mmCIF file of C-alpha atoms and ligand atoms in Angstrom:
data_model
loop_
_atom_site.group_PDB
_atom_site.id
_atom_site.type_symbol
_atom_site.label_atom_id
_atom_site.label_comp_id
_atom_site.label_asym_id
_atom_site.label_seq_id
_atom_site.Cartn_x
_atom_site.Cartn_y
_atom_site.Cartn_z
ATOM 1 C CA UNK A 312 -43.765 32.312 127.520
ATOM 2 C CA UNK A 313 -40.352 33.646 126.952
ATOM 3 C CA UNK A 314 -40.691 36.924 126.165
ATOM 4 C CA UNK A 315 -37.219 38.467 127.303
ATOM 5 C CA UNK A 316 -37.861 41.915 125.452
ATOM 6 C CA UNK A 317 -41.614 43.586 125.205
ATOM 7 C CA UNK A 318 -42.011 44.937 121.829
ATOM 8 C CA UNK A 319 -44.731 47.703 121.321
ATOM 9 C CA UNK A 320 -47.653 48.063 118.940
ATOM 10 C CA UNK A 321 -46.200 50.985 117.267
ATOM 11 C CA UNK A 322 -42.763 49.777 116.869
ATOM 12 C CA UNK A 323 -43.657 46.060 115.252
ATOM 13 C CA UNK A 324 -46.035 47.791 112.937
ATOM 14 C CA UNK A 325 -43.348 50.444 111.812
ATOM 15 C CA UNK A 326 -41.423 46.962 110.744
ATOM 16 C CA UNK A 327 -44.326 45.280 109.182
ATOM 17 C CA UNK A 328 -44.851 48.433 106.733
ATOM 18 C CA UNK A 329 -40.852 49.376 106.048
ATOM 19 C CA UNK A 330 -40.862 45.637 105.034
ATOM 20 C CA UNK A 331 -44.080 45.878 102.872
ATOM 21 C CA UNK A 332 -46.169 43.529 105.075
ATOM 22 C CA UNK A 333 -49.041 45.745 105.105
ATOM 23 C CA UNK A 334 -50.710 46.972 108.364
ATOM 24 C CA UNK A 335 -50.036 45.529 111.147
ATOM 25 C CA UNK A 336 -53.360 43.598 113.266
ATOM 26 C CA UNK A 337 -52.191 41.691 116.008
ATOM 27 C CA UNK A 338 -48.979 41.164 117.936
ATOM 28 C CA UNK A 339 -48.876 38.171 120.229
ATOM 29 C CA UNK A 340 -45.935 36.868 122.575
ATOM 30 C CA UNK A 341 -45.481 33.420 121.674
ATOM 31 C CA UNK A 342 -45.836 30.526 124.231
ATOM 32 C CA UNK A 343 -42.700 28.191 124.119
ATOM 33 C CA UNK A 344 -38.665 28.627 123.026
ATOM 34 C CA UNK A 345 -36.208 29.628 125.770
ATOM 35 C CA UNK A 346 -33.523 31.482 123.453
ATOM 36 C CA UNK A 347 -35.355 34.209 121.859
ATOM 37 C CA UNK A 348 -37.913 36.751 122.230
ATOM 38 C CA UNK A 349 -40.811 35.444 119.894
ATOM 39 C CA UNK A 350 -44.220 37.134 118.373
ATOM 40 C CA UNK A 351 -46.676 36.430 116.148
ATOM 41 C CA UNK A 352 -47.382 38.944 113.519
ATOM 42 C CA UNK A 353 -50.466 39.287 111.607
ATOM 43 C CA UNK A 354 -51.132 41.776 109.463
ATOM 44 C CA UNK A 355 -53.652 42.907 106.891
ATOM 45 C CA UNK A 356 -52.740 42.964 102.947
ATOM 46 C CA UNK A 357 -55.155 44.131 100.307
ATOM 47 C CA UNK A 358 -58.154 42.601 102.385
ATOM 48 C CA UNK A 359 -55.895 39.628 103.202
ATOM 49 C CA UNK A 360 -54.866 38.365 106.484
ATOM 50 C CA UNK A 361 -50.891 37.454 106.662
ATOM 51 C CA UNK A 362 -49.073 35.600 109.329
ATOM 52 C CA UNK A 363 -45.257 36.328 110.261
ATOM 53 C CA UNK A 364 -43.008 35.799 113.282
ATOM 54 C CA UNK A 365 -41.061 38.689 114.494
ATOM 55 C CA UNK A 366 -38.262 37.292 116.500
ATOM 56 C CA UNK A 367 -35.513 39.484 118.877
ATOM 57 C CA UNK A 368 -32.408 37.881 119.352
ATOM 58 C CA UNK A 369 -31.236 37.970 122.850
ATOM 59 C CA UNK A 370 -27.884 36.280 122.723
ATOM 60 C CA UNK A 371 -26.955 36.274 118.913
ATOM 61 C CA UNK A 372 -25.037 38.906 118.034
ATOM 62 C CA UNK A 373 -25.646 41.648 114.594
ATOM 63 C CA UNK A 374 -21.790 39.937 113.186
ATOM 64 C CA UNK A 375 -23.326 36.497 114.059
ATOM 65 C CA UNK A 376 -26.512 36.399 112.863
ATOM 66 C CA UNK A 377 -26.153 36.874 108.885
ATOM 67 C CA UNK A 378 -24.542 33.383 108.410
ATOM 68 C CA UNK A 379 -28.577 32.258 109.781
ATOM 69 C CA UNK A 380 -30.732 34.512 107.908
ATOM 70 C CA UNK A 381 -28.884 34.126 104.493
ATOM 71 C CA UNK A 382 -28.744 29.907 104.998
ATOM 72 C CA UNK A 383 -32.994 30.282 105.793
ATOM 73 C CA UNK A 384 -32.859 32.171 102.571
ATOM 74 C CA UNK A 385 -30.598 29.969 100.608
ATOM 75 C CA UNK A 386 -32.170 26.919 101.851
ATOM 76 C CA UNK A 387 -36.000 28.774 101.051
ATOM 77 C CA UNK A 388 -34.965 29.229 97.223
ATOM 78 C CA UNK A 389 -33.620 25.854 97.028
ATOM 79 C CA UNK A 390 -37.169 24.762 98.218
ATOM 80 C CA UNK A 391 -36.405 23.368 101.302
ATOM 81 C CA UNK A 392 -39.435 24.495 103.195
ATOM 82 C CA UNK A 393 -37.834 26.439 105.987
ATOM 83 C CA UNK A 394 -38.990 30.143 107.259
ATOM 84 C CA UNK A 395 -38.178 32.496 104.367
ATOM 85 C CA UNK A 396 -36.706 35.763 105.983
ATOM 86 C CA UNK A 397 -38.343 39.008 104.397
ATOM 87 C CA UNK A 398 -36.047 42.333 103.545
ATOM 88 C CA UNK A 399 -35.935 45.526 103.688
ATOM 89 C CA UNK A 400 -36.379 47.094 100.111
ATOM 90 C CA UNK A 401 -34.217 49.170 98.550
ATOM 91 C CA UNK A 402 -30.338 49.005 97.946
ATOM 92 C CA UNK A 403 -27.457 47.921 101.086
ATOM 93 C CA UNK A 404 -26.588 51.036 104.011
ATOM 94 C CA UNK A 405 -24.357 51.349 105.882
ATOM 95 C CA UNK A 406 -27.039 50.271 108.221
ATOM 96 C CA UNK A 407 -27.690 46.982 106.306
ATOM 97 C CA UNK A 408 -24.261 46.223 105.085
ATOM 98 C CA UNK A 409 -25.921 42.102 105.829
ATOM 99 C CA UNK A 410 -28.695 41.982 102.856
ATOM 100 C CA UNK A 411 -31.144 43.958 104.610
ATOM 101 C CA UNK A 412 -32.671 40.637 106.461
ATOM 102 C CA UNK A 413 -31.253 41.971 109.896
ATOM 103 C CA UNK A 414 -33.525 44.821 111.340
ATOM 104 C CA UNK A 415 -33.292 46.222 115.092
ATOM 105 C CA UNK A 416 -36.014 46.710 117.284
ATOM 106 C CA UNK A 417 -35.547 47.497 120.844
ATOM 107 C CA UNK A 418 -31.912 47.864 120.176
ATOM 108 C CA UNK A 419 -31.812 44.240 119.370
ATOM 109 C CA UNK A 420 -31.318 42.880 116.364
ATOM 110 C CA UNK A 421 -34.240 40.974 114.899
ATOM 111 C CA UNK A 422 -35.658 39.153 111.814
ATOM 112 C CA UNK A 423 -38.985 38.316 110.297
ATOM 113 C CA UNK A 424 -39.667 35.547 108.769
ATOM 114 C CA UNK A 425 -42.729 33.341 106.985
ATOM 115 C CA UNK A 426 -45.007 31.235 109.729
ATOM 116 C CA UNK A 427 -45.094 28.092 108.658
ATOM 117 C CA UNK A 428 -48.507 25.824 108.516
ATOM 118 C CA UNK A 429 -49.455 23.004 110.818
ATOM 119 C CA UNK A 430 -48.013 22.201 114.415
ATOM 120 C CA UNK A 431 -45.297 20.147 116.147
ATOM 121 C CA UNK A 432 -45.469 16.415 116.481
ATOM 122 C CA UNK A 433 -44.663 15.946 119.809
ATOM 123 C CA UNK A 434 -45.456 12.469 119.846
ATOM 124 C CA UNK A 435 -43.905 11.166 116.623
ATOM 125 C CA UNK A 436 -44.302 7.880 114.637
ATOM 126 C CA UNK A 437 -42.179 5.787 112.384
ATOM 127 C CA UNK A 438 -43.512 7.670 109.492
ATOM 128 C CA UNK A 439 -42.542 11.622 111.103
ATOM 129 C CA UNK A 440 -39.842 10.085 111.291
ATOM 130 C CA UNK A 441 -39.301 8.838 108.112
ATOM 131 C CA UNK A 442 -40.231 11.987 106.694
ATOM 132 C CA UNK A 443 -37.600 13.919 108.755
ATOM 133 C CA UNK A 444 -34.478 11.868 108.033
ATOM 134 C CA UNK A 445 -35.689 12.691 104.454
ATOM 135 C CA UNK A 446 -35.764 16.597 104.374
ATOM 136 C CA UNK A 447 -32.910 16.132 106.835
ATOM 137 C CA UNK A 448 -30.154 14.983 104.057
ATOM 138 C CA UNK A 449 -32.104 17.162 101.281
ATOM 139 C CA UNK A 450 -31.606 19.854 103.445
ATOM 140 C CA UNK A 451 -27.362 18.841 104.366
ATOM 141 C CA UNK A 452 -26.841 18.626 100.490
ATOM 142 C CA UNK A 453 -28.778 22.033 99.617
ATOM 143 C CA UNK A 454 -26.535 23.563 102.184
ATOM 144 C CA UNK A 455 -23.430 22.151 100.214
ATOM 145 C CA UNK A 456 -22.792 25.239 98.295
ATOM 146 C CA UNK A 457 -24.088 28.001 101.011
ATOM 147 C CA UNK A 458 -20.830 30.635 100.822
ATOM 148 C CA UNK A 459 -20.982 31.685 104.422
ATOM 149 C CA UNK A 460 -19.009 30.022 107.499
ATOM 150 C CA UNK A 461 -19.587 29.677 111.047
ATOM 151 C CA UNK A 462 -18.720 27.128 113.328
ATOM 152 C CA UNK A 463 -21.215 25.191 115.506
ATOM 153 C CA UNK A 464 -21.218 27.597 118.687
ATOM 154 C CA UNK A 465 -22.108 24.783 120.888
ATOM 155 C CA UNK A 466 -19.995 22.721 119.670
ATOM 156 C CA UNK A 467 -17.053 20.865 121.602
ATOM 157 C CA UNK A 468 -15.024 24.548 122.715
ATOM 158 C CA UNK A 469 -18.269 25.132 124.027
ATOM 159 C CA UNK A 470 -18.613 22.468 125.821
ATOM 160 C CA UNK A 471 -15.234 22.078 127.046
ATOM 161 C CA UNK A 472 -15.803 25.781 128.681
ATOM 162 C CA UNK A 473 -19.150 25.148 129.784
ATOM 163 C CA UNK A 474 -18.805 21.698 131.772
ATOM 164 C CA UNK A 475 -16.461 23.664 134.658
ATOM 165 C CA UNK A 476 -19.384 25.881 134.667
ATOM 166 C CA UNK A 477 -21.966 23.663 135.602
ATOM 167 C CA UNK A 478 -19.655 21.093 137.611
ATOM 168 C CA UNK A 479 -20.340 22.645 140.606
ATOM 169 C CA UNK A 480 -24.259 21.425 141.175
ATOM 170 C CA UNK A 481 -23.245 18.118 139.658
ATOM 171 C CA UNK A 482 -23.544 15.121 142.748
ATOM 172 C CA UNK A 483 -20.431 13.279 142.144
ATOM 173 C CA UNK A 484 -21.973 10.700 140.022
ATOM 174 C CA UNK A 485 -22.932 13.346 137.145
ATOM 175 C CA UNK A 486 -19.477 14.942 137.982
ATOM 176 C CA UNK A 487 -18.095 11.636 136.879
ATOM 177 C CA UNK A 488 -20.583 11.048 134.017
ATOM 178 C CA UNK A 489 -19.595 14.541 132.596
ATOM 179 C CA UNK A 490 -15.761 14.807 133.088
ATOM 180 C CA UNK A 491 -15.183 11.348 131.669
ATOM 181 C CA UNK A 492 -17.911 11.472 128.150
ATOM 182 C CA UNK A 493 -16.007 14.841 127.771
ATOM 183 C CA UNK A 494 -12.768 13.503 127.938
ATOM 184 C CA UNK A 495 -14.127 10.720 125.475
ATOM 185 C CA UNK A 496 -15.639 13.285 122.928
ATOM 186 C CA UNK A 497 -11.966 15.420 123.048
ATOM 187 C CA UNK A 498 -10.329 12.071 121.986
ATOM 188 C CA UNK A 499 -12.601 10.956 119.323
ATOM 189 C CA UNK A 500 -12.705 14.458 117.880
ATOM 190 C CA UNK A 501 -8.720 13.903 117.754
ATOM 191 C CA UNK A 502 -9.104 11.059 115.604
ATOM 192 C CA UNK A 503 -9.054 10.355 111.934
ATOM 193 C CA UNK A 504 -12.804 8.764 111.423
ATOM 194 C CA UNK A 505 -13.576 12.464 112.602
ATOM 195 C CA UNK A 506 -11.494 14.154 110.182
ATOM 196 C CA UNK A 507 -13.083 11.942 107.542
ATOM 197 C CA UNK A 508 -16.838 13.120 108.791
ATOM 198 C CA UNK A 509 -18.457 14.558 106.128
ATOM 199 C CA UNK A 510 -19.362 18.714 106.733
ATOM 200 C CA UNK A 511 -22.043 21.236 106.398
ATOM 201 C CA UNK A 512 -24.030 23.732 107.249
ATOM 202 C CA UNK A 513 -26.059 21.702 109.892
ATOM 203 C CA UNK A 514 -29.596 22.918 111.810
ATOM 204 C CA UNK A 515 -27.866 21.415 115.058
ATOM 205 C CA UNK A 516 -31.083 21.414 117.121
ATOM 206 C CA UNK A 517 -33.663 19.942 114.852
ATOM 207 C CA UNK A 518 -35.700 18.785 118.101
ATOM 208 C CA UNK A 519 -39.586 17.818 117.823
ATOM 209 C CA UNK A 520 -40.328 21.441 118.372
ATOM 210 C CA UNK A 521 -38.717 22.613 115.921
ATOM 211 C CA UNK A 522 -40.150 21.181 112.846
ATOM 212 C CA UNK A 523 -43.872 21.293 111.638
ATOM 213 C CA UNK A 524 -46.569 19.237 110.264
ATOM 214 C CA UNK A 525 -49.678 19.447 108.550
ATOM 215 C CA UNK A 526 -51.957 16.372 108.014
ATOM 216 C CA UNK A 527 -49.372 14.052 108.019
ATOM 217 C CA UNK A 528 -46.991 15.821 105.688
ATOM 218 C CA UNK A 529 -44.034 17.871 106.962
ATOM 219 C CA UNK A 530 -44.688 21.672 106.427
ATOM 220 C CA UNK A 531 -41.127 23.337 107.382
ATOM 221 C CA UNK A 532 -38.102 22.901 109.661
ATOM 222 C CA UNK A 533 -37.631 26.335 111.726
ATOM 223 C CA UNK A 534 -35.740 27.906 114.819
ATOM 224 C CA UNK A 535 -32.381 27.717 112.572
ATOM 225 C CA UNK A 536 -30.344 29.782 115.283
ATOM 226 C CA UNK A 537 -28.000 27.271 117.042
ATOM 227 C CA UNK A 538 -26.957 26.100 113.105
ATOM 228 C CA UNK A 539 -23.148 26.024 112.294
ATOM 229 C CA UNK A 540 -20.448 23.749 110.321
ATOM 230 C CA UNK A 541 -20.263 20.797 111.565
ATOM 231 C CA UNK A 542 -20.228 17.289 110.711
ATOM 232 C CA UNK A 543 -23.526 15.835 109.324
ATOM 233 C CA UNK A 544 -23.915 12.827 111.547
ATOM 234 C CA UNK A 545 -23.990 15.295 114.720
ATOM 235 C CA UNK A 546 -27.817 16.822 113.471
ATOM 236 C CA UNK A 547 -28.435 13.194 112.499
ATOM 237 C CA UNK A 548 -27.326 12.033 116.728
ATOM 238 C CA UNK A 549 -29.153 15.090 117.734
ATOM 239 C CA UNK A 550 -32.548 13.818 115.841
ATOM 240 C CA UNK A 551 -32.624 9.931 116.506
ATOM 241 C CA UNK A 552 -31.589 11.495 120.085
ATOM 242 C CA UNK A 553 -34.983 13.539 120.010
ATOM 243 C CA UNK A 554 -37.294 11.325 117.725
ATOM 244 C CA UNK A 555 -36.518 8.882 118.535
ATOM 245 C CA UNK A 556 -36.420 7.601 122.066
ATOM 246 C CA UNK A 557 -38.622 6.522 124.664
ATOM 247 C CA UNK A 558 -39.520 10.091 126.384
ATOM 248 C CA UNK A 559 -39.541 8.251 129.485
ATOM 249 C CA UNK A 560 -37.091 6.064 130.202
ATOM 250 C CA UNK A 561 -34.406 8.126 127.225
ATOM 251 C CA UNK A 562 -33.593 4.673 125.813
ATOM 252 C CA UNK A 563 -33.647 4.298 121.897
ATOM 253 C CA UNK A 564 -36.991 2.985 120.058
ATOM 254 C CA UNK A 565 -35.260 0.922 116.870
ATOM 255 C CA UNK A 566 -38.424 1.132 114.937
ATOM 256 C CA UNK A 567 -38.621 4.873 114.799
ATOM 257 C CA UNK A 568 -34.465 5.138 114.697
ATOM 258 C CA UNK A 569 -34.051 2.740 111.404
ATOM 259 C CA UNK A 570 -37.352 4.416 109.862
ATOM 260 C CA UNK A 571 -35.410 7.687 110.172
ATOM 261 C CA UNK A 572 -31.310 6.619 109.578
ATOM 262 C CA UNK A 573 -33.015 4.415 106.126
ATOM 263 C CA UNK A 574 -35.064 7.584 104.712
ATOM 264 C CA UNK A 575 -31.820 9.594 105.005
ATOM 265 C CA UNK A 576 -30.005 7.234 103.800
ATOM 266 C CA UNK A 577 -32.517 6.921 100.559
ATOM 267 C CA UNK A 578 -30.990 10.377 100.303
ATOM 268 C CA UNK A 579 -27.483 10.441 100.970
ATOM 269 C CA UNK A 580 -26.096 7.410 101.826
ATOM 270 C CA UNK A 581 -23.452 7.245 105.187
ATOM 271 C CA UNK A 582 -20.127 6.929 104.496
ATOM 272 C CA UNK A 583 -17.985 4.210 106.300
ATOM 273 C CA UNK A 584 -16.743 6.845 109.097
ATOM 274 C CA UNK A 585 -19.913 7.865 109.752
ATOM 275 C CA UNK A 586 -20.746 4.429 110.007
ATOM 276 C CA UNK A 587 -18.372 3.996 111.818
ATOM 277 C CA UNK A 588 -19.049 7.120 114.548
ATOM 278 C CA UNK A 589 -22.612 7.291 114.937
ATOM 279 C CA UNK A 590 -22.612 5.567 118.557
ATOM 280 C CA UNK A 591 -20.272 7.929 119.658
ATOM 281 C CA UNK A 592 -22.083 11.345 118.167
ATOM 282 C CA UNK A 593 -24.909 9.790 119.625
ATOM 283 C CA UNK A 594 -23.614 10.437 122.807
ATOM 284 C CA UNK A 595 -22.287 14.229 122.188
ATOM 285 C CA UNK A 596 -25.691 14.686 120.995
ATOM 286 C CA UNK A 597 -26.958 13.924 124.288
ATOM 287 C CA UNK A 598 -23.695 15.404 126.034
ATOM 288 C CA UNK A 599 -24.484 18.632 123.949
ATOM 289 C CA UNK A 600 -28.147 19.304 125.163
ATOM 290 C CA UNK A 601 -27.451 17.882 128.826
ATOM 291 C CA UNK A 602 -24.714 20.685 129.238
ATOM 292 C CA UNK A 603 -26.739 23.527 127.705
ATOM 293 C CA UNK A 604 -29.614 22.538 129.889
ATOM 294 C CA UNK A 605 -27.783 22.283 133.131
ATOM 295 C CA UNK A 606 -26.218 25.819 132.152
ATOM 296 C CA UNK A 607 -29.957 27.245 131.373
ATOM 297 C CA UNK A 608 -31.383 26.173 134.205
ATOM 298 C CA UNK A 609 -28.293 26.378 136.997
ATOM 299 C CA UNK A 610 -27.357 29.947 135.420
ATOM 300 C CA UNK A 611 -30.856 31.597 134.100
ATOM 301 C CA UNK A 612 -31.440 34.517 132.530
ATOM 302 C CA UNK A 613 -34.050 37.406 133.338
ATOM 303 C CA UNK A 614 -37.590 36.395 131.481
ATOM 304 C CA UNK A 615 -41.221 37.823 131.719
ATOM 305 C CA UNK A 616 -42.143 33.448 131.720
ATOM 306 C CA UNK A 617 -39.572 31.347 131.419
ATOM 307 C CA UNK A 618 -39.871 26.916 131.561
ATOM 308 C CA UNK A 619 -36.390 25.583 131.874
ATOM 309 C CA UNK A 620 -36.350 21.872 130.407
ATOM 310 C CA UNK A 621 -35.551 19.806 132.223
ATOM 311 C CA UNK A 622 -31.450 18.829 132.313
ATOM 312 C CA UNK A 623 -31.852 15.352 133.695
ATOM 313 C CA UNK A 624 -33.798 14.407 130.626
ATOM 314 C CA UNK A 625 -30.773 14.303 128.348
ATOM 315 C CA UNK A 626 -28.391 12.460 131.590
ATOM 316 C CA UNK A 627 -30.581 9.548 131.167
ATOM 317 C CA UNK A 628 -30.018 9.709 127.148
ATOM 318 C CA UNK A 629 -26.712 9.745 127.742
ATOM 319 C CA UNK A 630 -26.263 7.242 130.062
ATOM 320 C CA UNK A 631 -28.656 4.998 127.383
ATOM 321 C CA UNK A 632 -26.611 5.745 124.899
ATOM 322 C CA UNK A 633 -23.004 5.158 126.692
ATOM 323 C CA UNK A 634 -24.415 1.691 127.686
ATOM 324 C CA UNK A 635 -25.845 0.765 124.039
ATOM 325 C CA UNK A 636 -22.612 1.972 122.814
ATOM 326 C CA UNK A 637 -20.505 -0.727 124.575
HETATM 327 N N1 ATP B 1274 -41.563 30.401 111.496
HETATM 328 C C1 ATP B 1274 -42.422 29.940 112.378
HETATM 329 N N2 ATP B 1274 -43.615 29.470 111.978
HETATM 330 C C2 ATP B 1274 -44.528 29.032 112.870
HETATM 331 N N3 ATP B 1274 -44.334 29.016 114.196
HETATM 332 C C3 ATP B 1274 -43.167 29.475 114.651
HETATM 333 C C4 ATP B 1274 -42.151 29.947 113.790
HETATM 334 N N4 ATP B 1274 -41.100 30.341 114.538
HETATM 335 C C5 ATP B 1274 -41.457 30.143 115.825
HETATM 336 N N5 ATP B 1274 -42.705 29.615 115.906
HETATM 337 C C6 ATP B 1274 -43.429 29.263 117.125
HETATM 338 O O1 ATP B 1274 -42.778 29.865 118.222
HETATM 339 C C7 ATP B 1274 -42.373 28.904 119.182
HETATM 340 C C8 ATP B 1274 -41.042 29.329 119.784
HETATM 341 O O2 ATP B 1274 -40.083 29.502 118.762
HETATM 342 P P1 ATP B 1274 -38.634 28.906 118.866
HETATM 343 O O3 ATP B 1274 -38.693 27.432 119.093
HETATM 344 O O4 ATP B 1274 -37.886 29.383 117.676
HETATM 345 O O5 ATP B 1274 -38.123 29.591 120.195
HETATM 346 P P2 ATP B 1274 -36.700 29.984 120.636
HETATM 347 O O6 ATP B 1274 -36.745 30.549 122.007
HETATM 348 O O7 ATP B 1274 -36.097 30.879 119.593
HETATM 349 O O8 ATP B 1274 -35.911 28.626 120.559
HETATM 350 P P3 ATP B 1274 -35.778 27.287 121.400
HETATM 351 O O9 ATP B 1274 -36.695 26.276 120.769
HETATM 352 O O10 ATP B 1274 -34.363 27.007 121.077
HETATM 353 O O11 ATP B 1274 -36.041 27.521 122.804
HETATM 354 C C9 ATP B 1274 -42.321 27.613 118.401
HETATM 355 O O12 ATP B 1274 -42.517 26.500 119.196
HETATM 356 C C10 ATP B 1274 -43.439 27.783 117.392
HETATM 357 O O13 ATP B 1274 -44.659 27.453 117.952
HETATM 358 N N1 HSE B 1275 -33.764 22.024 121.884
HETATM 359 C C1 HSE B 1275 -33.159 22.560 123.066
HETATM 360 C C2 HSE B 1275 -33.648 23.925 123.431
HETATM 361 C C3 HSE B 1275 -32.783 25.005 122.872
HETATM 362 O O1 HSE B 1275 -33.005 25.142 121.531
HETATM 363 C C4 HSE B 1275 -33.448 21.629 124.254
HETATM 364 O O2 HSE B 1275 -34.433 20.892 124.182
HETATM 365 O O3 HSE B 1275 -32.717 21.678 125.224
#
């Protein structure tokens, strides 16, 4: 469990009744996630039993973290079913210049938000699938008018400062891997099929975990703090790069990939460049997640329980996805 900050009793149910949640009834560290502190929050309403997540950031800064709890919001009242973050009553402070969506507890700043029905599908089908690429372009286009700006943090700058980092407890193979796909995502990002990429708000990490089901149907995409501006068909190479590949092995599965890239499509159709680039973002999808992970897990950070995933996971994608791309 990754629970980098205990929160008490008292102080989670001071929250739960400033935000008008009721009394608070249980607090529980949740199992799972490596960014954040997480709890579940239940609480007692009028004789009825409600169920939030309390979550303390533990990177994400107070300036940073508005441009995620106002696109949860946006996205909520454009009914894609996402987490709906709950405020503070009463006008803005000077305290909450942000909306009121951005509290502190344990000097950290923290949110609480809706828990969403059902559970992951860990081992998905052609039809999760199908049902993500879905929600995934209705989600891009709802985003198309959200005000606020932010670029992808781990995005390429990222990764062009995090790759010396890590280079170190690379053999020389995965030294070689990583220097040269970085080199390769710096030029394509140069070039005009990039430029032409569509852009958005973007989720950015829309793995397995992070989305939820309930009998079959999809109940809410979640864990929105990694999202940013960026192009479209990178959340699209970071799903069919989660999704949609043999677990084992990291190579693609076609049934579950064209199940996905034709209920998106149903949606918002791809334009030519995206066409066009979709082997390559495949492979700063995998690039992207490889790097964080061998940063996570080379360079860790203090946690009461803490699972690193595993970084070689996402070499093998990438080395799939370099060799279907020739
Ligand atoms: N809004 C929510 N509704 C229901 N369950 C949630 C919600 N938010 C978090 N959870 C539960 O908490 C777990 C951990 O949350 P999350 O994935 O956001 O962790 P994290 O550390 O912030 O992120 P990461 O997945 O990037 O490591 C999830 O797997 C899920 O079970
Ligand atoms: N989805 C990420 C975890 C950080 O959100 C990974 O699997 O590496």
């Amino acid at each position: 469990m990754a629970v980098f900050t205990e929160v008490s009793q008292e102080e989670a149910g001071e929250l739960a009744r400033k935000l008008g949640l009721g009394e608070l009834r249980e607090l529980r560290g949740i199992q799972g996630g490596i960014e954040n502190t997480n709890y579940f929050l239940t609480t007692e309403q009028d004789g009825e039993t409600l169920e939030y997540v309390l979550t303390l950031f533990e990177r994400l800064t107070f300036e940073q973290l508005p441009f995620y709890l106002h696109l949860m919001k946006h996205l909520a009242l454009h009914r894609i079913p996402v987490p709906d973050p709950h405020e503070l009553p009463g006008s803005e402070t000077k305290e909450h210049p942000e909306g009121r969506l951005l509290h502190t507890v344990c000097g950290k700043p923290a949110a609480v938000v809706d828990r969403l029905r059902g559970k992951s599908e860990l081992q998905p089908t052609a039809a999760h699938c199908d049902h993500v690429g879905d929600m995934l372009a209705r989600m891009h286009l709802a985003a198309r008018d959200y005000p606020r700006n932010q670029p992808n943090l781990r995005g390429l700058a990222w990764w062009n400062e995090t790759v010396p980092v890590v280079l170190p407890y690379m053999d020389p193979a995965q030294a070689a891997l990583l220097n040269a796909e970085l080199a390769f995502q710096n030029h394509i990002a140069a070039g005009s099929a990039y430029a032409a990429l569509p852009r958005g708000p973007i989720h950015a990490d829309l793995f397995r975990d992070n989305v939820m089901f309930e009998n079959g149907r999809l109940t809410g995409f979640f864990d929105f703090y990694f999202a940013g501006v960026d192009s479209w068909l990178f959340d699209i190479a970071v799903c069919l790069n989660d999704w949609c590949i043999d677990l084992a092995s990291g190579a693609p599965d076609e049934e579950r990939e064209q199940a996905f890239l034709a209920a998106y499509a149903r949606v918002r159709p791809l334009a030519a460049a995206e066409r066009q680039l979709l082997p390559a973002m495949l492979r700063a999808g995998a690039l992207r997640f490889w790097v964080s992970r061998l940063w996570d897990f080379h360079l860790p950070r203090e946690a009461a329980m803490l699972k690193p995933h595993d970084p070689t996971h996402f070499e093998r994608v990438l080395r799939q996805r370099v060799a279907h791309a020739r």
